[in-house]
Amino acid sequence: DREIVLAVVRRNGLLLAHAADELRADAEVALAAVETHGAALAHAAMALRADRAVVRAAIREDGAAFEFAAEPLRGDREFVLEALRMKSVSNGYTGKRRRRELILAATDALRSDRVFMLQALRSLHDVFVPPNLFVLPQSLREDRDFAFAVAREDGLALVHFAEAIRADREVVLAAVSQCGMALNSA
């Protein structure tokens, strides 16, 4: 019965997992579930996991819920950047971890996009410190232009790039100009 399921998921969204498929595909039921427990998004029908309003509500409740969003949203640059700015993702120490998790949940194609990754890393506030750089895919660790842009903002980040990048004169100069200690990583 729809009304019973609605009442149940309003108290504990994770119980959406036990609802009938047609109720998991009901936008009102899924929205009620994710508003009480963001991770309930994992149990919503795939169409609703691609619904911006439902996914936003899930992320608002629990920033980690983004990992359950459908691939089209996880690959949508503007949506991911919007999610990175949400309070549930951006507040406090756990916010930093949540932002890294959200970036990791983005599609590989999006994470390989230089412009997106610079924007996403900047959203971490302390930008290129070591825990944040583990989100970089190997393709960007070997990307000279990306490394140059990063080195201009945080020279110490040079250590996280491929050996060939760390030997590149222009990249090293950019890094050292930002922070003299970057020379230790060249």
Tab-separated table of C-alpha atoms in Angstrom:
chain	number	residue	atom	x	y	z
A	1	ASP	CA	0.000	0.000	0.000
A	2	ARG	CA	1.489	3.333	-1.126
A	3	GLU	CA	0.388	5.307	1.939
A	4	ILE	CA	1.919	2.772	4.315
A	5	VAL	CA	5.208	2.751	2.410
A	6	LEU	CA	5.232	6.570	2.389
A	7	ALA	CA	4.737	6.633	6.155
A	8	VAL	CA	7.487	4.040	6.657
A	9	VAL	CA	10.117	5.718	4.442
A	10	ARG	CA	9.415	9.091	6.056
A	11	ARG	CA	10.656	7.505	9.290
A	12	ASN	CA	13.471	5.419	7.785
A	13	GLY	CA	14.337	6.001	4.142
A	14	LEU	CA	16.471	2.874	3.897
A	15	LEU	CA	13.328	0.768	4.149
A	16	LEU	CA	12.675	1.757	0.537
A	17	ALA	CA	14.789	-1.333	-0.201
A	18	HIS	CA	11.831	-3.496	0.839
A	19	ALA	CA	9.202	-1.660	-1.209
A	20	ALA	CA	7.705	-3.056	-4.390
A	21	ASP	CA	9.379	-1.999	-7.640
A	22	GLU	CA	6.488	0.271	-8.638
A	23	LEU	CA	6.838	2.162	-5.347
A	24	ARG	CA	10.606	2.472	-5.785
A	25	ALA	CA	9.762	4.131	-9.106
A	26	ASP	CA	7.290	6.538	-7.471
A	27	ALA	CA	8.911	9.994	-7.281
A	28	GLU	CA	7.057	11.041	-4.131
A	29	VAL	CA	7.994	7.838	-2.299
A	30	ALA	CA	11.647	8.028	-3.381
A	31	LEU	CA	11.859	11.708	-2.467
A	32	ALA	CA	10.432	11.022	0.995
A	33	ALA	CA	12.954	8.203	1.452
A	34	VAL	CA	16.033	10.192	0.419
A	35	GLU	CA	14.960	13.171	2.518
A	36	THR	CA	15.254	10.997	5.635
A	37	HIS	CA	18.257	8.954	4.509
A	38	GLY	CA	20.239	10.037	1.457
A	39	ALA	CA	21.641	6.550	0.864
A	40	ALA	CA	18.089	5.371	0.139
A	41	LEU	CA	18.856	6.650	-3.359
A	42	ALA	CA	20.558	3.284	-3.922
A	43	HIS	CA	17.139	1.625	-3.710
A	44	ALA	CA	15.223	4.040	-5.954
A	45	ALA	CA	14.409	3.097	-9.539
A	46	MET	CA	17.160	3.998	-12.021
A	47	ALA	CA	14.995	6.692	-13.624
A	48	LEU	CA	14.773	8.449	-10.251
A	49	ARG	CA	18.490	8.041	-9.666
A	50	ALA	CA	18.820	10.221	-12.778
A	51	ASP	CA	16.258	12.758	-11.540
A	52	ARG	CA	17.999	15.975	-10.487
A	53	ALA	CA	15.474	16.845	-7.767
A	54	VAL	CA	15.641	13.403	-6.158
A	55	VAL	CA	19.443	13.252	-6.308
A	56	ARG	CA	19.771	16.828	-4.967
A	57	ALA	CA	17.533	15.903	-2.023
A	58	ALA	CA	19.619	12.781	-1.367
A	59	ILE	CA	22.870	14.751	-1.455
A	60	ARG	CA	21.384	17.447	0.779
A	61	GLU	CA	20.667	14.786	3.395
A	62	ASP	CA	23.942	12.873	2.900
A	63	GLY	CA	26.647	14.055	0.542
A	64	ALA	CA	27.882	10.486	0.071
A	65	ALA	CA	24.590	9.589	-1.630
A	66	PHE	CA	25.987	10.973	-4.895
A	67	GLU	CA	27.689	7.641	-5.547
A	68	PHE	CA	24.219	6.157	-6.150
A	69	ALA	CA	23.243	8.734	-8.785
A	70	ALA	CA	22.842	7.533	-12.359
A	71	GLU	CA	25.851	7.902	-14.634
A	72	PRO	CA	24.449	10.826	-16.667
A	73	LEU	CA	24.329	12.968	-13.505
A	74	ARG	CA	27.720	11.743	-12.315
A	75	GLY	CA	29.074	12.932	-15.666
A	76	ASP	CA	27.295	16.298	-15.691
A	77	ARG	CA	29.912	18.968	-14.934
A	78	GLU	CA	27.468	21.618	-13.712
A	79	PHE	CA	25.524	19.172	-11.551
A	80	VAL	CA	28.682	17.797	-9.922
A	81	LEU	CA	30.028	21.296	-9.250
A	82	GLU	CA	26.641	22.258	-7.779
A	83	ALA	CA	26.772	19.173	-5.557
A	84	LEU	CA	30.275	20.119	-4.386
A	85	ARG	CA	28.886	23.445	-3.152
A	86	MET	CA	26.041	21.894	-1.123
A	87	LYS	CA	26.366	22.327	2.648
A	88	SER	CA	26.067	18.591	3.315
A	89	VAL	CA	29.138	18.104	1.147
A	90	SER	CA	31.148	21.192	1.999
A	91	ASN	CA	30.947	21.710	5.774
A	92	GLY	CA	33.714	20.897	8.225
A	93	TYR	CA	36.318	18.150	8.251
A	94	THR	CA	33.918	15.488	6.991
A	95	GLY	CA	32.989	17.894	4.217
A	96	LYS	CA	36.503	17.650	2.800
A	97	ARG	CA	36.264	13.876	2.777
A	98	ARG	CA	32.777	14.045	1.244
A	99	ARG	CA	33.987	16.357	-1.548
A	100	ARG	CA	36.813	13.961	-2.370
A	101	GLU	CA	34.326	11.067	-2.404
A	102	LEU	CA	31.992	13.035	-4.641
A	103	ILE	CA	34.803	13.801	-7.088
A	104	LEU	CA	35.750	10.116	-7.107
A	105	ALA	CA	32.116	9.183	-7.827
A	106	ALA	CA	32.084	11.399	-10.929
A	107	THR	CA	32.489	9.522	-14.195
A	108	ASP	CA	35.991	8.743	-15.443
A	109	ALA	CA	35.377	10.982	-18.456
A	110	LEU	CA	34.538	13.936	-16.226
A	111	ARG	CA	37.446	13.249	-13.872
A	112	SER	CA	39.766	13.249	-16.898
A	113	ASP	CA	38.569	16.730	-17.890
A	114	ARG	CA	41.262	19.295	-16.980
A	115	VAL	CA	38.921	22.238	-16.499
A	116	PHE	CA	36.496	20.259	-14.358
A	117	MET	CA	39.245	18.843	-12.141
A	118	LEU	CA	40.773	22.274	-11.541
A	119	GLN	CA	37.333	23.592	-10.545
A	120	ALA	CA	36.635	20.541	-8.396
A	121	LEU	CA	40.009	20.675	-6.649
A	122	ARG	CA	39.542	24.378	-5.960
A	123	SER	CA	36.269	23.503	-4.242
A	124	LEU	CA	38.328	21.625	-1.663
A	125	HIS	CA	39.583	25.029	-0.410
A	126	ASP	CA	42.994	23.795	0.670
A	127	VAL	CA	43.308	22.921	-2.981
A	128	PHE	CA	46.236	20.701	-3.808
A	129	VAL	CA	47.286	19.219	-0.469
A	130	PRO	CA	48.214	15.514	-0.726
A	131	PRO	CA	44.905	13.957	0.436
A	132	ASN	CA	43.089	15.921	-2.245
A	133	LEU	CA	45.360	14.924	-5.101
A	134	PHE	CA	44.617	11.222	-4.844
A	135	VAL	CA	41.447	11.976	-6.845
A	136	LEU	CA	43.556	12.701	-9.934
A	137	PRO	CA	43.352	10.062	-12.636
A	138	GLN	CA	46.667	8.907	-14.088
A	139	SER	CA	45.953	10.714	-17.360
A	140	LEU	CA	46.044	14.072	-15.542
A	141	ARG	CA	49.130	13.123	-13.552
A	142	GLU	CA	50.834	12.821	-16.949
A	143	ASP	CA	49.212	15.931	-18.479
A	144	ARG	CA	51.758	18.724	-18.810
A	145	ASP	CA	49.229	21.554	-19.252
A	146	PHE	CA	47.251	20.431	-16.231
A	147	ALA	CA	50.420	20.061	-14.149
A	148	PHE	CA	51.509	23.551	-15.187
A	149	ALA	CA	48.155	25.040	-14.088
A	150	VAL	CA	48.315	23.200	-10.764
A	151	ALA	CA	51.976	24.096	-10.157
A	152	ARG	CA	51.175	27.797	-10.608
A	153	GLU	CA	48.653	27.530	-7.754
A	154	ASP	CA	50.523	25.118	-5.496
A	155	GLY	CA	54.137	24.334	-6.265
A	156	LEU	CA	54.299	21.543	-3.699
A	157	ALA	CA	51.762	19.578	-5.751
A	158	LEU	CA	54.542	18.845	-8.238
A	159	VAL	CA	55.422	15.695	-6.298
A	160	HIS	CA	52.142	14.074	-7.407
A	161	PHE	CA	52.870	14.231	-11.114
A	162	ALA	CA	54.664	11.814	-13.416
A	163	GLU	CA	58.461	11.851	-13.526
A	164	ALA	CA	58.512	13.404	-16.999
A	165	ILE	CA	56.347	16.265	-15.732
A	166	ARG	CA	58.600	16.787	-12.704
A	167	ALA	CA	61.545	17.086	-15.101
A	168	ASP	CA	59.813	19.644	-17.353
A	169	ARG	CA	61.665	22.963	-16.998
A	170	GLU	CA	58.592	25.221	-17.405
A	171	VAL	CA	56.475	23.228	-14.967
A	172	VAL	CA	59.280	23.188	-12.396
A	173	LEU	CA	59.806	26.955	-12.799
A	174	ALA	CA	56.084	27.553	-12.260
A	175	ALA	CA	56.141	25.341	-9.170
A	176	VAL	CA	59.281	26.925	-7.715
A	177	SER	CA	57.925	30.430	-8.405
A	178	GLN	CA	54.918	29.561	-6.275
A	179	CYS	CA	56.895	27.740	-3.567
A	180	GLY	CA	60.666	27.368	-3.482
A	181	MET	CA	60.426	24.041	-1.672
A	182	ALA	CA	58.909	22.547	-4.841
A	183	LEU	CA	62.466	22.158	-6.108
A	184	ASN	CA	62.757	19.108	-3.828
A	185	SER	CA	60.141	17.355	-5.978
A	186	ALA	CA	61.768	18.120	-9.329
